[in-house]
XYZ file of C-alpha atoms in Angstrom:
332
model
C 6.332 -31.186 14.313
C 3.363 -31.708 11.993
C 0.623 -29.720 13.719
C -1.901 -28.005 11.511
C -3.858 -26.261 14.272
C -5.003 -22.791 13.179
C -3.805 -19.792 15.192
C -6.467 -17.121 15.682
C -5.408 -13.658 16.910
C -8.141 -11.648 18.628
C -8.476 -8.483 20.691
C -10.292 -5.194 20.913
C -9.556 -2.936 17.912
C -6.374 -0.868 18.386
C -5.031 -3.215 21.055
C -2.009 -4.409 19.062
C -3.531 -7.231 17.020
C -1.657 -6.195 13.862
C 1.678 -6.010 15.685
C 1.022 -9.475 17.094
C 0.049 -10.755 13.641
C 3.417 -9.593 12.322
C 5.313 -11.101 15.242
C 3.734 -14.464 14.507
C 4.286 -14.075 10.773
C 7.986 -13.466 11.462
C 8.222 -16.993 12.902
C 9.801 -19.406 10.392
C 6.900 -21.879 10.723
C 3.864 -19.573 10.985
C 2.064 -17.369 8.449
C -0.703 -14.924 9.409
C -2.079 -12.930 6.451
C -3.292 -9.333 6.258
C -6.786 -8.917 7.668
C -9.479 -10.392 5.443
C -13.239 -10.039 5.611
C -14.707 -13.304 4.350
C -14.652 -15.756 7.264
C -17.632 -14.468 9.256
C -19.528 -13.392 6.145
C -19.176 -16.882 4.667
C -20.549 -18.408 7.857
C -23.620 -16.186 7.887
C -24.243 -16.691 4.168
C -23.444 -20.417 4.087
C -27.043 -21.401 3.318
C -26.819 -19.521 0.032
C -24.180 -21.949 -1.263
C -26.190 -25.094 -0.637
C -24.774 -28.512 0.193
C -20.977 -28.212 0.079
C -20.584 -31.917 -0.534
C -21.507 -30.950 -4.114
C -18.444 -29.790 -6.058
C -20.379 -27.135 -8.011
C -21.459 -25.523 -4.750
C -17.880 -25.459 -3.482
C -16.899 -23.791 -6.741
C -19.567 -21.130 -6.204
C -18.232 -20.524 -2.694
C -14.677 -20.236 -4.018
C -15.747 -17.685 -6.622
C -17.548 -15.702 -3.916
C -14.414 -15.609 -1.751
C -12.141 -14.628 -4.613
C -14.275 -11.996 -6.336
C -16.121 -10.394 -3.426
C -14.599 -6.920 -3.064
C -14.812 -6.849 0.716
C -12.729 -10.024 0.953
C -9.569 -8.215 -0.244
C -8.316 -11.463 -1.756
C -5.800 -9.417 -3.749
C -3.894 -8.629 -0.540
C -3.010 -12.312 -0.100
C -0.866 -12.637 -3.226
C -2.485 -15.946 -4.172
C -3.423 -17.382 -7.553
C -7.208 -17.196 -7.871
C -7.510 -20.155 -10.233
C -5.394 -22.342 -7.967
C -7.513 -21.483 -4.920
C -10.752 -22.121 -6.809
C -9.525 -25.534 -7.990
C -8.320 -26.549 -4.545
C -11.569 -25.563 -2.814
C -13.611 -27.335 -5.494
C -11.558 -30.522 -5.155
C -11.360 -30.337 -1.374
C -13.530 -31.650 1.473
C -17.176 -30.595 1.583
C -17.221 -28.439 4.705
C -17.200 -24.678 5.081
C -14.211 -24.791 7.426
C -12.225 -26.785 4.880
C -12.982 -24.327 2.083
C -11.992 -21.335 4.214
C -8.964 -23.099 5.647
C -7.696 -23.829 2.136
C -7.144 -20.107 1.547
C -5.065 -19.709 4.687
C -3.144 -22.931 4.132
C -2.178 -21.753 0.655
C -1.115 -18.391 2.062
C 1.215 -20.228 4.451
C 2.487 -22.369 1.575
C 3.373 -19.178 -0.295
C 6.040 -18.631 2.379
C 6.928 -22.313 2.727
C 5.410 -22.497 6.215
C 3.386 -25.363 7.700
C 1.252 -23.420 10.200
C -1.363 -20.845 9.369
C -3.875 -18.627 11.072
C -5.872 -15.443 10.850
C -6.256 -12.147 12.653
C -9.287 -9.938 13.070
C -10.510 -8.055 16.163
C -14.141 -8.987 15.366
C -13.304 -12.654 15.954
C -13.217 -11.973 19.700
C -16.974 -11.384 19.598
C -17.475 -14.523 17.488
C -15.336 -17.217 19.104
C -18.256 -19.657 18.910
C -18.318 -19.386 15.122
C -14.562 -19.896 14.809
C -14.798 -23.018 16.968
C -17.466 -24.476 14.706
C -15.181 -23.954 11.737
C -11.886 -24.873 13.447
C -12.599 -26.887 16.618
C -8.933 -27.312 17.569
C -7.865 -23.705 16.908
C -5.483 -22.003 19.307
C -6.575 -18.472 20.227
C -4.291 -15.644 21.300
C -6.013 -12.639 22.853
C -4.110 -9.389 23.241
C -5.343 -6.944 25.887
C -4.449 -3.265 26.033
C -5.391 -0.575 28.541
C -8.955 0.350 27.629
C -8.180 4.045 27.896
C -5.425 3.711 25.284
C -7.742 1.709 23.007
C -10.413 4.401 23.276
C -7.885 7.168 22.609
C -6.544 5.359 19.548
C -9.970 4.486 18.149
C -11.053 8.117 18.401
C -8.272 9.059 15.966
C -9.072 6.444 13.313
C -10.619 7.756 10.100
C -12.698 4.581 9.750
C -14.116 4.675 13.292
C -17.668 6.043 13.339
C -18.807 5.326 16.909
C -19.239 7.957 19.628
C -17.296 7.908 22.903
C -19.964 5.839 24.675
C -20.011 3.041 22.098
C -16.214 3.117 21.904
C -15.871 2.578 25.642
C -18.534 -0.136 25.511
C -16.554 -1.967 22.827
C -13.608 -2.453 25.185
C -15.924 -3.553 27.970
C -17.497 -6.147 25.684
C -14.063 -7.352 24.549
C -13.019 -8.013 28.150
C -16.248 -9.851 28.952
C -16.081 -11.954 25.783
C -12.473 -12.878 26.539
C -13.391 -13.963 30.058
C -16.118 -16.256 28.764
C -13.846 -17.718 26.097
C -11.024 -18.319 28.577
C -13.354 -20.184 30.938
C -14.735 -22.305 28.124
C -11.499 -23.161 26.329
C -8.880 -23.348 29.056
C -5.112 -23.120 28.709
C -4.882 -25.551 25.785
C -6.815 -23.260 23.439
C -6.711 -19.786 24.985
C -3.660 -17.652 25.686
C -3.693 -14.014 26.733
C -0.989 -11.356 26.581
C -0.976 -7.711 27.603
C 0.131 -5.179 25.025
C 2.144 -3.324 27.653
C 4.098 -6.454 28.635
C 4.641 -7.406 24.999
C 6.226 -4.092 23.988
C 8.258 -3.826 27.211
C 9.761 -7.335 27.026
C 8.890 -8.923 23.685
C 11.369 -11.814 23.928
C 9.957 -13.120 27.220
C 6.305 -12.707 26.265
C 6.776 -14.209 22.811
C 8.718 -17.162 24.213
C 5.757 -17.908 26.492
C 3.402 -17.604 23.541
C 5.467 -20.052 21.512
C 5.428 -22.522 24.394
C 1.634 -22.352 24.311
C 1.650 -22.956 20.547
C 4.093 -25.832 20.832
C 6.696 -23.991 18.755
C 10.317 -23.015 19.321
C 10.787 -19.296 19.933
C 12.639 -17.406 17.210
C 14.170 -13.982 18.059
C 13.037 -12.653 14.663
C 9.538 -12.438 16.137
C 10.620 -9.446 18.237
C 11.311 -7.470 15.043
C 7.888 -7.428 13.346
C 8.741 -4.381 11.221
C 10.944 -6.663 9.102
C 7.839 -8.351 7.638
C 5.450 -5.388 7.718
C 6.057 -4.652 4.048
C 4.723 -8.098 3.153
C 1.922 -8.612 5.658
C 0.442 -5.087 6.025
C -1.125 -3.556 2.887
C 0.240 -0.096 2.107
C -3.204 1.525 2.023
C -3.639 0.853 5.751
C -1.888 4.056 6.809
C -3.227 3.699 10.361
C -0.760 0.817 10.774
C 2.257 2.990 9.950
C 3.861 2.226 13.310
C 4.152 -1.454 12.389
C 6.988 -0.418 10.050
C 9.047 0.854 13.000
C 10.702 -1.022 15.888
C 8.628 -2.185 18.856
C 8.378 0.605 21.414
C 6.661 1.501 24.691
C 6.033 5.040 23.460
C 2.246 4.624 23.264
C 1.836 3.031 26.700
C -0.393 5.284 28.855
C -0.645 7.823 26.038
C -4.310 8.186 27.039
C -3.118 10.683 29.638
C -2.580 13.271 26.895
C -4.881 11.959 24.158
C -8.125 11.932 26.166
C -9.857 14.881 27.784
C -10.400 14.950 31.542
C -14.083 14.210 30.950
C -13.287 11.221 28.741
C -10.842 9.816 31.288
C -13.461 10.168 34.005
C -16.056 8.332 31.916
C -13.615 5.561 30.960
C -12.645 4.903 34.545
C -16.187 5.040 35.872
C -17.443 2.671 33.165
C -14.464 0.340 32.965
C -12.931 0.621 36.439
C -13.307 -2.941 37.694
C -12.337 -4.396 34.304
C -9.246 -2.188 34.095
C -8.135 -3.195 37.582
C -8.756 -6.895 36.873
C -6.371 -6.647 33.920
C -3.677 -4.957 36.021
C -4.240 -1.304 35.098
C -4.209 1.421 37.742
C -6.897 4.069 37.897
C -5.953 7.735 37.987
C -8.455 8.614 40.706
C -10.097 11.279 38.594
C -13.415 12.816 39.575
C -16.623 10.932 38.818
C -18.400 11.947 35.602
C -21.780 13.657 35.569
C -24.779 11.329 36.095
C -26.071 12.179 32.618
C -22.840 10.883 31.075
C -23.087 7.605 32.979
C -26.712 7.250 31.927
C -25.845 7.713 28.251
C -23.093 5.138 28.560
C -25.401 2.693 30.307
C -28.018 2.981 27.584
C -25.377 2.312 24.944
C -23.845 -0.695 26.702
C -27.091 -2.323 27.881
C -27.923 -4.264 24.664
C -24.640 -6.171 24.973
C -25.946 -8.001 28.038
C -28.219 -10.082 25.836
C -25.517 -11.150 23.367
C -24.324 -14.284 25.279
C -27.897 -15.601 25.499
C -28.434 -15.095 21.766
C -25.203 -16.954 21.033
C -26.338 -19.851 23.189
C -29.533 -20.106 21.189
C -27.546 -20.016 17.958
C -25.286 -22.872 19.126
C -28.323 -24.940 20.082
C -29.943 -24.326 16.697
C -26.798 -25.460 14.883
C -26.691 -28.663 16.927
C -30.291 -29.398 16.072
C -29.638 -28.830 12.369
C -26.605 -31.089 12.517
C -24.412 -28.590 10.683
C -21.037 -30.097 9.739
C -18.761 -27.096 9.292
C -15.419 -28.199 10.706
C -12.128 -27.916 8.846
C -10.664 -31.216 7.658
C -6.878 -30.894 7.407
C -5.196 -31.670 4.124
C -1.506 -32.405 3.494
C 0.788 -29.895 5.178
C 3.075 -28.237 2.592
C 6.813 -28.850 3.089
C 8.761 -26.074 4.806
C 11.280 -24.152 2.745
C 14.896 -24.628 3.654
């Protein structure tokens, strides 16, 4: 097997993307690094680096990736000089420069396949496809009520209950559009609840989609958490413990009756379509539904804006796609 297709893990925040990252990283042929923050930023700022067919411009991009604080390059355990030299000497596309970082991360573990994980990628699948046209996406879905309950408790989460509920709604809609566009060859979906209840079966199906042999080590992601989850991310403490169903339907005690009512009124059809049962709670007050509607309404225009962006890129003739280099040998 010599595939070099990137593996992109997506999902609504707090849906199990980090657990899934670790499960994939536990595979002997796959490496998924801690969450970074340079892929989307590099795409939006690509004009600032000029023509990447020029080596000096690729060097400037490499320095930006390495030294930009938000990138958290230090979490990858890579040699900065080596990465800078490889990007400078590599192909002149943005995807190739970005892919070099992830390929070298995989090489650090002697693995031939690489990928990335970030919940925000679910809202930006179009961008990822421009950079990595043959990428294989894995979307993890969790009960929206559990996602909302978990997000509420995060120290870094600043949104109110209405925006938090809307985020799950948008994630479901974005996933539907991506699934229709990409099909089974590039889009695979798992439910968090199924994954924690029967990890071996679900992961074996995921490996079949990836074209890889299933390895039972994937069902014990805590074994690699010390390597692939930075210690400062205390909100991922559960990744250091065995896989459990303990948090399934924890929304029943973590949300108030009013919050449950709003979640089910706003997300009802989406929850049911993903196999989640509604509690039958009373309908929320009209004022609550109005506030939610005003918060969620701007999202309806996002697909149209993305379509315009894709058309503009085609007209400009942007060449962003990753050009694979030699695949590092696997450690024995």
